[in-house]
Coordinates of C-alpha atoms in Angstrom, one line a residue:
M1 CA 0.0 0.0 0.0
T2 CA 1.3 3.4 -1.0
E3 CA 2.2 5.6 2.0
L4 CA -0.2 8.6 2.5
V5 CA 1.2 12.0 1.5
P6 CA 0.4 14.5 4.3
V7 CA -1.9 17.3 3.2
F8 CA -2.1 20.7 4.9
D9 CA -4.9 22.5 3.1
G10 CA -5.4 26.2 2.5
H11 CA -9.2 26.5 3.0
N12 CA -12.2 24.7 4.3
D13 CA -15.7 25.7 5.6
T14 CA -16.2 22.8 7.9
L15 CA -16.7 25.0 11.0
L16 CA -19.5 26.9 9.1
K17 CA -21.3 23.7 8.2
L18 CA -21.1 22.5 11.9
E19 CA -22.3 25.8 13.2
I20 CA -25.3 26.0 10.8
A21 CA -26.3 22.4 11.5
A22 CA -26.3 23.1 15.3
R23 CA -28.4 26.2 14.8
L24 CA -30.9 24.2 12.9
G25 CA -31.1 21.6 15.7
R26 CA -29.5 19.0 13.5
P27 CA -25.9 18.8 15.0
L28 CA -23.3 16.9 13.0
T29 CA -20.7 14.7 14.5
F30 CA -17.1 15.5 13.4
A31 CA -15.5 12.5 15.2
E32 CA -17.4 9.8 13.3
P33 CA -17.9 9.2 9.6
N34 CA -20.4 11.7 8.3
P35 CA -21.6 11.9 4.7
T36 CA -22.9 15.4 5.3
L37 CA -19.4 16.7 5.8
D38 CA -16.5 16.8 3.3
I39 CA -14.2 16.6 6.3
D40 CA -14.8 14.3 9.2
L41 CA -12.1 12.8 11.4
P42 CA -12.0 9.3 10.0
S43 CA -12.1 10.5 6.4
A44 CA -9.4 13.0 7.1
R45 CA -7.2 10.2 8.4
K46 CA -7.9 8.1 5.2
G47 CA -7.0 11.0 2.9
G48 CA -3.8 12.1 4.7
F49 CA -5.3 15.4 5.8
V50 CA -3.0 16.7 8.6
G51 CA -4.5 20.2 9.0
G52 CA -5.2 23.5 7.3
F53 CA -6.7 26.9 7.6
F54 CA -10.2 26.5 9.1
A55 CA -12.3 29.3 7.8
M56 CA -15.0 31.3 9.7
F57 CA -17.4 32.9 7.3
T58 CA -20.6 34.9 8.0
P59 CA -23.4 34.3 5.4
S60 CA -25.3 37.4 4.2
H61 CA -28.6 36.2 5.8
L62 CA -28.5 34.4 9.1
D63 CA -32.2 33.4 8.8
R64 CA -31.8 31.2 5.7
F65 CA -29.8 28.3 6.8
D66 CA -32.5 25.8 5.6
A67 CA -32.2 27.1 2.0
A68 CA -29.4 25.8 -0.3
F69 CA -27.0 28.5 -1.3
D70 CA -27.9 29.9 -4.8
P71 CA -25.1 31.7 -6.5
D72 CA -27.7 33.2 -8.9
D73 CA -29.6 34.9 -6.1
P74 CA -28.1 38.4 -5.6
S75 CA -29.4 38.6 -2.1
N76 CA -26.9 35.9 -1.0
F77 CA -24.2 38.6 -1.7
D78 CA -25.8 41.3 0.4
Q79 CA -23.6 43.2 2.9
I80 CA -23.9 42.3 6.5
D81 CA -23.5 44.6 9.5
Q82 CA -20.4 44.3 11.7
P83 CA -22.0 43.5 15.1
A84 CA -23.9 40.6 13.6
A85 CA -20.9 39.3 11.7
L86 CA -18.7 39.5 14.9
N87 CA -21.3 37.7 16.9
F88 CA -21.4 34.8 14.4
T89 CA -17.7 34.7 14.1
L90 CA -17.3 34.5 17.9
A91 CA -19.7 31.5 17.8
M92 CA -17.5 29.7 15.3
F93 CA -14.4 30.5 17.3
A94 CA -16.1 29.0 20.3
R95 CA -17.2 25.9 18.3
M96 CA -13.6 25.5 17.1
R97 CA -12.2 25.6 20.6
R98 CA -14.9 23.3 22.1
L99 CA -14.2 20.8 19.3
A100 CA -10.5 20.8 20.0
R101 CA -11.2 20.4 23.7
E102 CA -13.5 17.4 23.1
L103 CA -10.9 15.7 20.8
P104 CA -7.5 16.6 22.4
E105 CA -5.8 13.6 20.9
D106 CA -7.0 14.4 17.4
L107 CA -7.1 18.2 17.0
A108 CA -4.8 21.0 17.9
I109 CA -5.4 24.8 17.4
C110 CA -2.1 26.2 16.0
E111 CA -0.9 29.8 15.7
H112 CA 2.6 29.3 14.1
A113 CA 4.3 26.9 11.8
Q114 CA 6.2 25.3 14.6
D115 CA 2.8 24.5 16.3
V116 CA 1.6 22.9 13.1
R117 CA 4.7 20.8 12.8
S118 CA 4.4 19.8 16.4
A119 CA 0.7 18.8 16.0
I120 CA 1.5 16.7 12.9
G121 CA 4.3 15.0 14.7
R122 CA 1.9 14.0 17.5
N123 CA -0.7 12.8 14.9
R124 CA -3.1 15.6 15.6
I125 CA -4.9 17.6 12.9
A126 CA -3.5 21.2 12.9
V127 CA -6.3 23.8 12.9
V128 CA -5.1 27.3 12.0
P129 CA -7.9 29.9 12.5
H130 CA -8.8 31.9 9.4
I131 CA -11.6 34.4 8.8
E132 CA -13.2 34.7 5.3
G133 CA -14.5 38.2 4.8
A134 CA -13.6 41.0 7.3
E135 CA -17.2 42.0 8.0
C136 CA -16.7 41.1 11.7
I137 CA -14.0 43.7 12.1
D138 CA -14.7 47.4 12.9
T139 CA -12.8 50.1 11.1
D140 CA -11.1 51.1 14.4
L141 CA -9.6 47.6 14.2
N142 CA -10.5 46.8 17.9
A143 CA -12.0 43.5 16.9
L144 CA -8.9 42.6 14.9
E145 CA -6.8 43.0 18.0
M146 CA -9.0 40.7 20.1
L147 CA -9.4 38.1 17.3
H148 CA -5.7 38.0 16.9
A149 CA -5.4 37.4 20.7
A150 CA -7.9 34.6 20.2
G151 CA -5.7 32.9 17.6
L152 CA -6.6 34.5 14.3
R153 CA -3.6 34.1 11.9
S154 CA -5.1 34.4 8.4
L155 CA -7.7 36.9 7.1
G156 CA -9.5 37.1 3.8
L157 CA -10.3 40.8 3.4
V158 CA -13.5 40.1 1.5
W159 CA -15.8 37.3 0.4
S160 CA -17.6 37.9 -3.0
R161 CA -19.4 41.0 -1.7
S162 CA -18.4 44.5 -0.7
N163 CA -17.6 45.5 2.9
A164 CA -15.9 48.4 4.7
F165 CA -12.5 47.3 3.5
G166 CA -12.9 46.4 -0.1
H167 CA -14.9 44.6 -2.8
G168 CA -15.3 41.0 -3.8
A169 CA -15.0 39.4 -7.2
P170 CA -18.2 37.9 -8.6
M171 CA -18.6 34.1 -9.0
E172 CA -19.1 34.2 -12.8
A173 CA -17.2 33.6 -16.0
Q174 CA -15.2 36.7 -17.1
P175 CA -12.9 35.9 -20.0
Q176 CA -11.9 39.6 -20.0
L177 CA -11.5 40.2 -16.3
D178 CA -13.2 43.3 -14.9
P179 CA -10.7 44.8 -12.4
G180 CA -13.6 46.2 -10.3
K181 CA -13.1 48.5 -7.3
G182 CA -10.1 48.3 -5.0
L183 CA -9.5 48.7 -1.2
T184 CA -11.0 51.5 0.8
D185 CA -8.8 53.6 3.0
A186 CA -9.8 51.4 5.9
G187 CA -8.7 48.4 3.8
F188 CA -5.2 49.8 3.5
D189 CA -5.1 50.3 7.2
L190 CA -6.3 46.7 7.8
V191 CA -3.6 45.3 5.6
R192 CA -0.9 47.3 7.4
E193 CA -2.2 46.2 10.8
C194 CA -2.3 42.6 9.7
D195 CA 1.3 42.9 8.7
R196 CA 2.2 44.3 12.0
L197 CA 0.4 41.7 14.0
G198 CA 1.5 38.7 11.9
I199 CA -1.8 37.8 10.2
L200 CA -1.6 36.5 6.7
V201 CA -3.7 38.6 4.2
D202 CA -5.6 36.3 1.9
L203 CA -6.2 37.6 -1.6
S204 CA -8.8 35.1 -2.6
H205 CA -12.2 36.6 -3.5
L206 CA -10.7 40.1 -4.0
T207 CA -11.3 42.0 -7.2
E208 CA -8.2 42.4 -9.4
A209 CA -8.0 46.1 -8.4
G210 CA -8.1 45.0 -4.7
F211 CA -5.3 42.5 -5.4
W212 CA -3.0 45.2 -6.7
D213 CA -3.9 47.5 -3.9
V214 CA -2.8 44.8 -1.4
A215 CA 0.3 44.1 -3.4
S216 CA 1.2 47.8 -3.1
A217 CA 0.4 48.0 0.6
T218 CA 2.1 44.9 2.0
N219 CA 5.8 43.9 2.4
K220 CA 4.8 40.3 3.0
P221 CA 4.5 37.5 0.5
L222 CA 1.2 37.5 -1.4
I223 CA -1.1 34.7 -0.4
A224 CA -4.3 33.4 -2.1
T225 CA -5.6 30.5 -0.1
H226 CA -8.1 29.1 -2.6
S227 CA -7.8 30.4 -6.2
N228 CA -7.0 29.0 -9.6
A229 CA -5.5 30.0 -12.9
H230 CA -7.7 32.3 -15.0
A231 CA -5.9 31.2 -18.2
V232 CA -7.2 27.6 -17.6
S233 CA -10.7 28.5 -16.2
P234 CA -11.8 32.1 -16.9
S235 CA -13.8 32.6 -13.7
A236 CA -13.6 36.1 -12.1
R237 CA -12.5 34.2 -8.9
N238 CA -9.3 33.0 -10.6
L239 CA -5.9 34.8 -10.9
T240 CA -4.5 36.0 -14.2
D241 CA -0.9 35.1 -15.2
R242 CA 0.1 38.7 -14.3
Q243 CA -1.3 38.2 -10.8
L244 CA 0.4 34.8 -10.5
S245 CA 3.7 36.4 -11.5
A246 CA 3.3 39.1 -8.8
V247 CA 2.7 36.3 -6.2
A248 CA 5.8 34.6 -7.5
E249 CA 7.9 37.8 -7.3
S250 CA 6.8 38.2 -3.6
G251 CA 7.7 34.7 -2.7
G252 CA 4.0 33.9 -2.0
V253 CA 1.7 30.9 -2.5
V254 CA -1.6 30.1 -4.2
G255 CA -3.8 27.2 -3.1
L256 CA -5.7 25.2 -5.8
N257 CA -9.5 25.5 -5.2
F258 CA -11.4 22.3 -5.9
H259 CA -14.7 24.0 -6.9
V260 CA -15.7 22.7 -10.3
G261 CA -16.9 26.1 -11.5
F262 CA -13.4 27.5 -10.9
L263 CA -11.7 24.4 -12.5
R264 CA -13.5 24.0 -15.8
A265 CA -12.8 25.9 -19.0
D266 CA -16.6 26.4 -19.4
C267 CA -17.0 27.4 -15.7
K268 CA -20.0 25.1 -15.4
Q269 CA -21.3 23.5 -12.1
D270 CA -20.6 20.0 -13.2
R271 CA -19.2 17.4 -10.8
N272 CA -18.1 15.3 -13.7
T273 CA -14.9 17.3 -13.8
P274 CA -11.8 15.0 -14.1
I275 CA -8.8 15.2 -11.8
E276 CA -6.8 15.9 -14.9
Q277 CA -8.4 19.3 -15.0
M278 CA -7.2 20.0 -11.5
V279 CA -3.7 18.9 -12.5
R280 CA -3.8 21.3 -15.5
H281 CA -4.2 24.2 -13.1
L282 CA -1.4 22.9 -10.9
D283 CA 0.9 22.5 -13.9
H284 CA 0.1 26.0 -15.2
M285 CA 0.6 27.6 -11.8
V286 CA 3.9 25.7 -11.2
G287 CA 5.1 27.1 -14.5
I288 CA 4.6 30.6 -13.3
L289 CA 4.9 30.4 -9.5
G290 CA 7.7 27.8 -9.4
E291 CA 7.7 24.7 -7.2
G292 CA 7.6 26.7 -4.0
G293 CA 4.5 28.7 -4.9
V294 CA 1.7 26.2 -5.4
A295 CA -0.3 24.5 -2.7
L296 CA -3.9 23.1 -2.2
G297 CA -6.9 25.2 -1.0
S298 CA -9.7 22.7 -1.4
D299 CA -12.7 24.7 -0.2
F300 CA -14.1 21.5 1.4
D301 CA -17.6 21.9 2.8
G302 CA -18.0 25.2 0.9
C303 CA -18.0 24.1 -2.8
L304 CA -19.1 21.6 -5.4
L305 CA -16.4 19.0 -5.6
P306 CA -15.4 16.8 -8.5
C307 CA -16.9 13.3 -8.2
E308 CA -13.4 11.8 -8.2
I309 CA -12.6 13.8 -5.1
G310 CA -15.9 13.5 -3.3
G311 CA -14.5 14.6 0.1
V312 CA -11.3 14.7 2.1
A313 CA -10.6 11.0 1.6
G314 CA -10.3 11.7 -2.1
L315 CA -7.1 13.6 -1.6
T316 CA -5.3 10.3 -2.4
N317 CA -6.9 10.4 -5.9
L318 CA -5.5 13.9 -6.5
V319 CA -2.0 12.8 -5.3
A320 CA -2.3 9.8 -7.7
G321 CA -3.3 12.2 -10.5
M322 CA -0.2 14.3 -9.9
R323 CA 2.0 11.2 -10.0
D324 CA 0.3 10.1 -13.3
A325 CA 1.1 13.5 -14.7
G326 CA 4.8 13.1 -13.9
F327 CA 5.0 15.2 -10.7
G328 CA 7.9 13.9 -8.6
D329 CA 7.6 13.1 -4.9
A330 CA 9.5 16.2 -3.9
L331 CA 7.1 18.5 -5.8
I332 CA 4.1 16.6 -4.6
A333 CA 5.3 17.1 -1.0
K334 CA 5.7 20.8 -1.6
I335 CA 2.2 21.2 -3.1
C336 CA 0.6 19.1 -0.4
H337 CA 2.1 20.6 2.7
K338 CA 5.6 22.1 2.6
N339 CA 4.7 25.3 0.8
W340 CA 1.9 26.3 3.2
L341 CA 4.2 25.7 6.2
A342 CA 6.9 27.9 4.5
A343 CA 4.3 30.6 3.9
I344 CA 3.2 30.5 7.6
D345 CA 6.9 30.7 8.6
K346 CA 7.3 33.9 6.5
G347 CA 4.0 35.6 7.3
V348 CA 3.4 34.6 10.9
P349 CA 6.7 35.0 12.8
T350 CA 7.1 32.7 15.8
P351 CA 7.5 34.8 19.0
A352 CA 10.9 34.9 20.6
A353 CA 11.3 32.5 23.4

């Protein structure tokens, strides 16, 4: 039997799915096999999943959890007020901490790369707290200070909607990318404060104009936790070759998003999307970013996955697809975990002893 390749993943929405299910009175069990979740503990073990950035995202409407998310419904992209977003975010932080307390031999909340390495060495899944969309943060940045103290180490400035800090890219095909609007003055302040605190700034979901604003404001490597190559799939959520080159010049990392609409050349929501299409993105990105700039950012529990992946246990199929395409063991290890750990080392300095 082939030895599992450890995978540290750039993005999942498992905490959100757990929180929503609990609020609906239908709690999900993470510790046991659960077909409702893309990531549960037994499946994670089968797939070689050793940790990742666990996202906390606030939906636009907190009274619609029973309804399936419809990307064609513009109300699902409505702005949300800061107090409501902060309250929901704190609930997910609490859920994350309770889950780690309930499963101390299986989960570890990590703030630095050395914590991640230590957790993996002890056979614990490393959970790095991430917020997707900064709606929960006030423009005085008081909430940022407290969330950092609670363990926040990665922040996506926007989801695919506007907020006080910037504007999100739409989830649609755009062969000619619309640059959109960039960061607000508060957004520039937020980027600078994240740099000071040691919080990674995630470029995924930003407009192209916002991407270049962050690039001009930060002195840290550019990071996109779950984005793909626009040249392979012309979704507005994907990065152009020029953007990928800027990430490469900064020494940054881009994580491959598994969502079928961001993988396919036709951008269709079709689960019959072969793993070869995922490998096409990886190959294209390696060609621009180099072997040290490409990683995985699955979007488990937040996207429509290819049938051949299915869930976290299907990571072994992606690894096999990389091998079939001629990726060597050293490159696969970089893509699967080493590049994310290097990015955390650069962007989230370990405190002096």
